[in-house]
Amino acid sequence: MSDTPVRPPDRFLVFGAPLIGEAEIDEVVASLRSGWLGTGPKVARFESDFSAYVGAPFVAAVGSCTAALHLSLLALRLEPGAEVITAALTFCATVNAIIHAGATPVLADVDPVTMNLDPESVAAAVTPRTRAILPVHFAGRPCDMDALDELCRRHGLALVEDCAHAIETTYHGRHAGTFGDFGCFSFYVTKNVVTGEGGMVAARDEAHVARIKRLALHGMTADAWKRFSDEGYRHYLVSEAGFKYNMMDLQAALGLHQLARVEETWRRREEVWRRYQEELADLPFDLPADPEPGTRHAYHLYTVLVDEGRAGLTRDDVLGAMTRENIGVGVHYLAIPEHPFYQETYGWRPEEWPRATAIGRRTISLPLSARLTDADVDDVVAALRKVSTRRPGPA
Ligand SMILES: Cc1ncc(COP(=O)(O)O)c(C=O)c1O
């Protein structure tokens, strides 16, 4: 077998590289030329476009999904000792936001097929101190919102949705992020809509969003961002100690045009996702389940599970081999209880969440971006085929 990699090193396929159009570039340049880079009219337009797209009446643009989660949980005014249940298979930001809001994170296991929060595992984790459930719509596949909603009602719990992967996701005709008290979205560089860094909170309560906007800008009174505008200097008053979590016009300039193309880029990712489903079917990997009826998958991630028995390779062998083929790959995610901080702080052990742990040890994410050409997808498929038919040699 040839040792020539499927792609040459100078054409390394960067995982999650965003598709940035001329409209975004022109809008950013226009912002730069205008002299108004910070929070301003473009953020306001982005908020109103986003609110219309997901069908959420009240939204606040912030600096990241991490900020959106932190502020949403703060807006719940959780008392010390309050518990928030989330998935053992998620990005660390989900859990860290709970901690920074002064609450105690409690993990529930995920379903082995959907990789989403398992309602039975959530039900078993509810205690008299539970105040909220924080589901993550993993990879863009919606969680079982009927079951989670029912649990929230039965126990009087708040619902905060982590929609970092789920801008286009719907469940029984409703957009992810509109089921709970808060939906938190990400516009990080690898996400479905990109602003560089950026996030959005969608909320059903107007007062919550007003407080989140205030907390996102130092706790200053509404519209304080206008204090240096062409209306002349305006005083502001601080009503509580807030954060610096606002979004800039420079970021919204990207987001406005990314959002205008959100359906087009979703369709492209769907095509790539389907090609992977067909063309990888005979390889020694467990492929993702098709979307459930009545739902819309956002196709944010395409993750396969390495079947060590069939492949004769570990997940890390595959990661290394794909990198040598000059294909960028990812891991979403090593389960939360694998990380030393949580083990030391909460005494968590991976075996307590066996399904999240097993996925985290076997999973590998292939490139899935609207920027991929058909030839790029050919290369990913060819590389995975080559890797999985070769046994690891000596180091
Ligand atoms: C599931 C999940 N939650 C939260 C975040 C945090 O998003 P951000 O980078 O916008 O803070 C991410 C980002 O990767 C994520 O994947």
Coordinates of C-alpha atoms and ligand atoms in Angstrom, one line a residue:
M1 CA 0.0 0.0 0.0
S2 CA 1.3 3.4 -0.9
D3 CA 2.5 5.7 1.9
T4 CA 1.4 8.8 0.0
P5 CA -1.3 10.4 2.2
V6 CA -4.7 10.9 0.6
R7 CA -4.2 14.6 0.8
P8 CA -0.9 16.5 0.6
P9 CA 0.2 18.3 3.8
D10 CA -0.2 21.7 2.2
R11 CA -3.9 20.9 1.7
F12 CA -4.6 19.7 5.2
L13 CA -8.4 19.6 5.6
V14 CA -9.0 21.8 8.7
F15 CA -11.8 20.3 10.8
G16 CA -14.9 22.6 11.0
A17 CA -13.5 25.4 8.8
P18 CA -16.3 27.9 8.3
L19 CA -17.7 29.0 4.9
I20 CA -17.3 32.7 4.8
G21 CA -18.8 34.6 1.8
E22 CA -18.0 37.9 0.2
A23 CA -21.1 39.5 1.9
E24 CA -19.7 38.7 5.3
I25 CA -16.3 40.1 4.3
D26 CA -17.8 43.3 2.9
E27 CA -20.0 43.8 6.0
V28 CA -17.0 43.5 8.3
V29 CA -15.0 45.9 6.2
A30 CA -18.0 48.3 6.2
S31 CA -18.1 48.1 10.0
L32 CA -14.4 48.8 10.2
R33 CA -14.7 51.8 7.9
S34 CA -17.7 53.1 9.9
G35 CA -15.7 53.5 13.0
W36 CA -18.4 51.7 15.1
L37 CA -17.0 48.3 16.0
G38 CA -18.7 47.6 19.3
T39 CA -22.2 46.7 20.2
G40 CA -24.6 48.7 18.0
P41 CA -27.2 48.5 15.2
K42 CA -25.8 45.4 13.6
V43 CA -26.1 43.4 16.8
A44 CA -29.7 44.7 17.1
R45 CA -30.5 43.5 13.5
F46 CA -28.8 40.2 14.1
E47 CA -31.0 39.7 17.2
S48 CA -34.1 40.5 15.4
D49 CA -33.2 38.2 12.4
F50 CA -32.3 35.4 14.8
S51 CA -35.5 35.9 16.8
A52 CA -37.5 35.5 13.6
Y53 CA -35.6 32.4 12.5
V54 CA -36.0 30.4 15.6
G55 CA -39.4 31.8 16.6
A56 CA -38.3 33.0 20.0
P57 CA -39.9 36.3 21.1
F58 CA -37.1 37.6 23.3
V59 CA -33.4 37.2 22.5
A60 CA -30.1 38.7 23.6
A61 CA -26.8 38.4 21.7
V62 CA -23.8 37.8 23.8
G63 CA -20.1 37.0 23.5
S64 CA -20.4 33.2 23.4
C65 CA -22.7 30.2 24.2
T66 CA -20.7 29.8 27.4
A67 CA -21.8 33.4 28.4
A68 CA -25.4 32.6 27.3
L69 CA -25.5 29.5 29.6
H70 CA -23.9 31.4 32.5
L71 CA -26.3 34.3 32.3
S72 CA -29.3 32.1 31.8
L73 CA -28.5 30.1 34.9
L74 CA -27.8 33.3 36.8
A75 CA -31.2 34.7 35.7
L76 CA -32.8 31.6 37.5
R77 CA -31.4 33.0 40.8
L78 CA -30.4 29.5 42.0
E79 CA -29.6 29.3 45.7
P80 CA -26.3 27.7 46.9
G81 CA -26.7 23.9 46.9
A82 CA -29.2 24.0 44.0
E83 CA -28.6 21.2 41.6
V84 CA -28.7 21.3 37.8
I85 CA -28.9 18.1 35.8
T86 CA -27.0 17.9 32.5
A87 CA -25.5 15.3 30.2
A88 CA -22.3 13.4 31.0
L89 CA -21.5 13.7 27.2
T90 CA -21.1 17.4 26.5
F91 CA -18.5 20.1 26.2
C92 CA -17.0 21.3 29.5
A93 CA -18.6 24.8 29.1
T94 CA -22.0 23.3 29.8
V95 CA -20.9 22.0 33.2
N96 CA -18.6 25.0 34.0
A97 CA -21.5 27.4 33.5
I98 CA -23.5 25.6 36.1
I99 CA -20.6 25.8 38.5
H100 CA -20.0 29.6 37.8
A101 CA -23.7 30.2 38.4
G102 CA -23.1 28.9 42.0
A103 CA -25.0 25.7 41.5
T104 CA -24.0 22.0 41.7
P105 CA -23.8 20.1 38.5
V106 CA -25.4 16.6 38.5
L107 CA -24.7 14.3 35.5
A108 CA -27.2 12.0 33.8
D109 CA -26.3 9.4 31.3
V110 CA -27.1 9.6 27.6
D111 CA -29.0 7.3 25.3
P112 CA -26.5 5.0 23.4
V113 CA -28.2 5.6 20.0
T114 CA -29.2 9.3 20.1
M115 CA -26.3 10.3 22.4
N116 CA -28.8 12.7 24.0
L117 CA -29.8 13.0 27.7
D118 CA -31.7 9.9 28.7
P119 CA -34.9 10.9 30.4
E120 CA -34.9 7.8 32.7
S121 CA -31.4 8.6 33.8
V122 CA -32.5 12.3 34.5
A123 CA -35.5 11.1 36.5
A124 CA -33.2 8.9 38.6
A125 CA -30.9 12.0 39.3
V126 CA -33.7 14.3 40.5
T127 CA -33.4 15.2 44.3
P128 CA -35.2 17.7 46.5
R129 CA -32.4 20.1 45.6
T130 CA -32.8 19.9 41.8
R131 CA -33.8 23.2 40.2
A132 CA -33.2 22.8 36.5
I133 CA -32.5 20.4 33.7
L134 CA -29.9 21.4 31.0
P135 CA -30.2 19.2 28.0
V136 CA -27.7 19.4 25.1
H137 CA -29.0 18.7 21.6
F138 CA -26.0 16.7 20.8
A139 CA -24.6 17.0 17.2
G140 CA -27.8 18.9 16.3
R141 CA -30.2 16.0 17.0
P142 CA -33.0 17.1 19.3
C143 CA -33.4 15.6 22.8
D144 CA -36.6 13.9 23.8
M145 CA -38.3 17.2 24.7
D146 CA -41.7 15.6 25.5
A147 CA -40.2 13.4 28.2
L148 CA -37.9 16.2 29.6
D149 CA -40.7 18.7 29.6
E150 CA -42.9 16.3 31.5
L151 CA -40.1 15.8 34.1
C152 CA -39.8 19.6 34.5
R153 CA -43.5 20.0 35.0
R154 CA -43.7 17.1 37.5
H155 CA -40.9 18.4 39.6
G156 CA -41.3 22.2 39.0
L157 CA -37.9 22.5 37.3
A158 CA -36.6 25.2 35.0
L159 CA -35.4 24.1 31.6
V160 CA -32.3 25.6 29.9
E161 CA -31.4 24.1 26.5
D162 CA -27.8 24.0 25.3
C163 CA -28.3 24.6 21.6
A164 CA -24.7 25.1 20.7
H165 CA -25.1 22.5 17.9
A166 CA -28.7 23.1 17.2
I167 CA -29.5 26.3 15.4
E168 CA -31.6 24.6 12.7
T169 CA -32.9 21.8 14.9
T170 CA -36.7 21.3 15.3
Y171 CA -38.7 18.8 17.4
H172 CA -42.3 18.2 16.5
G173 CA -42.3 21.5 14.5
R174 CA -40.8 23.7 17.2
H175 CA -37.3 25.1 17.2
A176 CA -34.8 23.9 19.7
G177 CA -34.2 26.6 22.2
T178 CA -37.9 27.6 22.5
F179 CA -39.0 24.7 24.8
G180 CA -37.4 25.9 27.9
D181 CA -37.0 29.0 29.9
F182 CA -33.8 29.6 28.0
G183 CA -32.2 28.4 24.8
C184 CA -28.4 29.1 24.4
F185 CA -26.8 29.1 21.0
S186 CA -23.2 29.3 19.8
F187 CA -21.6 31.1 16.8
Y188 CA -18.1 29.8 17.5
V189 CA -15.9 29.3 14.5
T190 CA -16.8 25.7 13.9
K191 CA -20.6 26.2 14.4
N192 CA -23.4 26.2 11.9
V193 CA -23.6 30.1 12.0
V194 CA -20.3 31.8 12.7
T195 CA -19.5 35.1 14.2
G196 CA -15.9 34.2 15.3
E197 CA -16.9 34.1 18.9
G198 CA -20.6 34.7 19.8
G199 CA -23.7 33.4 21.3
M200 CA -27.4 34.1 21.8
V201 CA -29.9 33.6 24.6
A202 CA -33.5 33.0 23.6
A203 CA -36.0 33.3 26.4
R204 CA -39.7 33.2 26.9
D205 CA -39.8 35.9 29.5
E206 CA -39.0 39.5 28.5
A207 CA -37.8 40.5 31.9
H208 CA -35.3 37.7 31.9
V209 CA -33.8 38.9 28.6
A210 CA -33.7 42.5 29.9
R211 CA -31.7 41.3 32.9
I212 CA -29.4 39.2 30.7
K213 CA -28.7 42.2 28.5
R214 CA -27.8 44.2 31.6
L215 CA -25.7 41.5 33.1
A216 CA -23.9 41.1 29.8
L217 CA -22.7 44.7 29.9
H218 CA -21.4 45.3 33.5
G219 CA -24.9 45.5 35.0
M220 CA -25.3 49.0 33.4
T221 CA -28.7 50.4 32.5
A222 CA -30.3 49.5 29.2
D223 CA -28.8 51.0 26.1
A224 CA -25.5 51.9 27.9
W225 CA -23.7 50.7 24.8
K226 CA -24.9 54.0 23.2
R227 CA -22.9 56.1 25.7
F228 CA -20.4 57.2 23.1
S229 CA -22.8 57.3 20.1
D230 CA -23.6 60.2 17.8
E231 CA -26.3 61.2 20.3
G232 CA -23.5 62.5 22.5
Y233 CA -22.4 61.2 25.9
R234 CA -25.1 59.6 28.0
H235 CA -24.9 58.7 31.6
Y236 CA -25.4 55.1 32.7
L237 CA -26.2 53.6 36.1
V238 CA -25.0 50.3 37.4
S239 CA -27.7 48.3 39.0
E240 CA -25.8 45.1 39.7
A241 CA -22.3 43.7 39.2
G242 CA -22.3 42.3 35.7
F243 CA -19.9 40.9 33.2
K244 CA -18.3 41.8 29.9
Y245 CA -20.3 39.4 27.7
N246 CA -21.6 41.7 24.9
M247 CA -21.5 40.9 21.2
M248 CA -19.8 43.4 18.9
D249 CA -21.1 44.8 15.6
L250 CA -18.0 43.4 14.0
Q251 CA -19.2 39.9 15.0
A252 CA -22.8 40.6 14.1
A253 CA -21.6 41.7 10.7
L254 CA -20.5 38.1 10.0
G255 CA -23.6 36.7 11.7
L256 CA -26.1 38.7 9.6
H257 CA -25.0 37.1 6.4
Q258 CA -24.3 33.7 7.8
L259 CA -27.8 33.6 9.2
A260 CA -29.3 34.7 5.8
R261 CA -27.6 31.5 4.3
V262 CA -28.4 29.2 7.2
E263 CA -30.8 27.0 5.2
E264 CA -28.5 26.8 2.2
T265 CA -25.5 25.7 4.4
W266 CA -27.8 23.3 6.3
R267 CA -28.7 21.6 3.0
R268 CA -25.1 21.2 2.0
R269 CA -24.2 19.6 5.4
E270 CA -27.2 17.3 5.0
E271 CA -25.8 16.2 1.6
V272 CA -22.4 15.5 3.1
W273 CA -24.0 13.7 6.1
R274 CA -25.9 11.4 3.7
R275 CA -22.9 10.7 1.6
Y276 CA -21.0 9.6 4.7
Q277 CA -24.0 7.4 5.8
E278 CA -23.9 5.6 2.4
E279 CA -20.2 5.5 1.6
L280 CA -19.0 4.4 5.1
A281 CA -21.6 1.8 5.7
D282 CA -19.3 -1.2 5.1
L283 CA -16.5 0.0 7.3
P284 CA -15.8 -1.1 10.9
F285 CA -17.6 1.9 12.5
D286 CA -21.0 2.4 14.1
L287 CA -22.6 5.2 12.1
P288 CA -25.1 7.7 13.5
A289 CA -28.7 6.8 13.6
D290 CA -30.9 8.5 11.0
P291 CA -33.0 11.5 12.4
E292 CA -36.1 10.5 14.2
P293 CA -39.5 11.1 12.5
G294 CA -41.0 14.5 13.4
T295 CA -37.6 16.0 14.0
R296 CA -35.0 18.0 12.1
H297 CA -31.4 17.3 12.7
A298 CA -29.0 20.3 12.4
Y299 CA -26.2 18.1 11.1
H300 CA -23.6 19.9 13.1
L301 CA -21.4 16.9 13.7
Y302 CA -21.0 13.6 12.0
T303 CA -19.6 11.2 14.6
V304 CA -18.7 7.5 14.1
L305 CA -17.8 5.0 16.8
V306 CA -14.8 2.9 16.2
D307 CA -15.5 -0.8 16.6
E308 CA -12.1 -1.9 18.0
G309 CA -13.0 -5.6 17.6
R310 CA -13.8 -5.3 13.9
A311 CA -11.3 -2.6 13.1
G312 CA -8.3 -3.9 15.0
L313 CA -7.7 -0.3 15.8
T314 CA -8.3 1.9 18.8
R315 CA -10.1 5.3 18.4
D316 CA -6.8 7.0 19.0
D317 CA -5.1 4.9 16.3
V318 CA -7.8 6.2 13.9
L319 CA -7.3 9.8 15.0
G320 CA -3.6 9.6 14.4
A321 CA -3.9 7.8 11.1
M322 CA -6.5 10.3 9.8
T323 CA -4.2 13.2 10.8
R324 CA -1.4 11.5 8.9
E325 CA -3.7 11.4 5.9
N326 CA -4.0 15.2 6.4
I327 CA -7.7 15.1 7.3
G328 CA -8.6 17.1 10.4
V329 CA -10.8 15.1 12.8
G330 CA -12.3 15.8 16.3
V331 CA -13.6 14.1 19.4
H332 CA -17.0 15.1 20.8
Y333 CA -16.5 14.4 23.6
L334 CA -14.4 12.6 26.2
A335 CA -17.2 12.2 28.8
I336 CA -17.2 14.8 31.5
P337 CA -16.2 12.5 34.4
E338 CA -13.0 11.6 32.5
H339 CA -11.6 15.1 33.4
P340 CA -9.4 15.4 36.5
F341 CA -11.1 18.6 37.8
Y342 CA -14.5 17.0 38.1
Q343 CA -13.1 13.8 39.5
E344 CA -11.3 15.8 42.2
T345 CA -14.1 18.2 42.9
Y346 CA -17.1 15.9 42.8
G347 CA -15.6 12.5 43.1
W348 CA -17.1 11.5 39.8
R349 CA -15.9 8.2 38.2
P350 CA -16.4 7.5 34.5
E351 CA -18.0 4.0 35.2
E352 CA -20.9 5.8 36.8
W353 CA -22.0 7.0 33.4
P354 CA -21.1 3.9 31.3
R355 CA -22.9 5.0 28.1
A356 CA -21.4 8.5 27.9
T357 CA -18.0 7.1 28.8
A358 CA -18.1 4.3 26.1
I359 CA -19.1 6.9 23.5
G360 CA -16.4 9.3 24.6
R361 CA -13.7 6.6 24.3
R362 CA -14.9 5.3 20.8
T363 CA -16.0 8.4 19.0
I364 CA -14.4 10.3 16.2
S365 CA -15.9 13.3 14.3
L366 CA -15.4 13.7 10.6
P367 CA -15.3 17.1 8.8
L368 CA -18.8 18.4 8.3
S369 CA -18.9 21.9 7.0
A370 CA -20.7 23.6 4.1
R371 CA -17.3 24.6 2.9
L372 CA -16.4 21.0 1.9
T373 CA -16.3 20.3 -1.8
D374 CA -17.4 16.9 -3.2
A375 CA -13.7 16.2 -3.7
D376 CA -13.0 16.9 0.0
V377 CA -15.7 14.4 0.9
D378 CA -14.1 11.9 -1.4
D379 CA -10.8 12.4 0.4
V380 CA -12.4 11.9 3.8
V381 CA -14.1 8.7 2.7
A382 CA -10.9 7.4 1.0
A383 CA -8.8 8.2 4.0
L384 CA -11.1 6.5 6.4
R385 CA -11.3 3.5 4.1
K386 CA -7.5 3.3 3.8
V387 CA -7.0 3.7 7.6
S388 CA -9.6 1.1 8.5
T389 CA -8.2 -1.6 6.2
R390 CA -4.6 -1.1 7.5
R391 CA -3.5 -2.5 10.8
P392 CA -1.3 -0.3 13.0
G393 CA 2.4 -0.8 12.4
P394 CA 5.3 -0.5 14.9
A395 CA 5.4 3.1 16.4
Ligands
LIG1 C1 -22.4 21.6 23.6 C2 -21.6 22.9 23.7 N1 -22.0 23.7 24.7 C3 -21.4 24.9 24.8 C4 -20.4 25.3 24.0 C5 -19.8 26.7 24.2 O1 -19.9 27.5 23.1 P1 -19.0 28.8 23.0 O2 -17.7 28.4 22.4 O3 -19.8 29.7 22.0 O4 -18.9 29.4 24.3 C6 -20.0 24.5 23.0 C7 -18.9 24.9 22.1 O5 -18.2 24.2 21.5 C8 -20.6 23.2 22.8 O6 -20.2 22.4 21.8

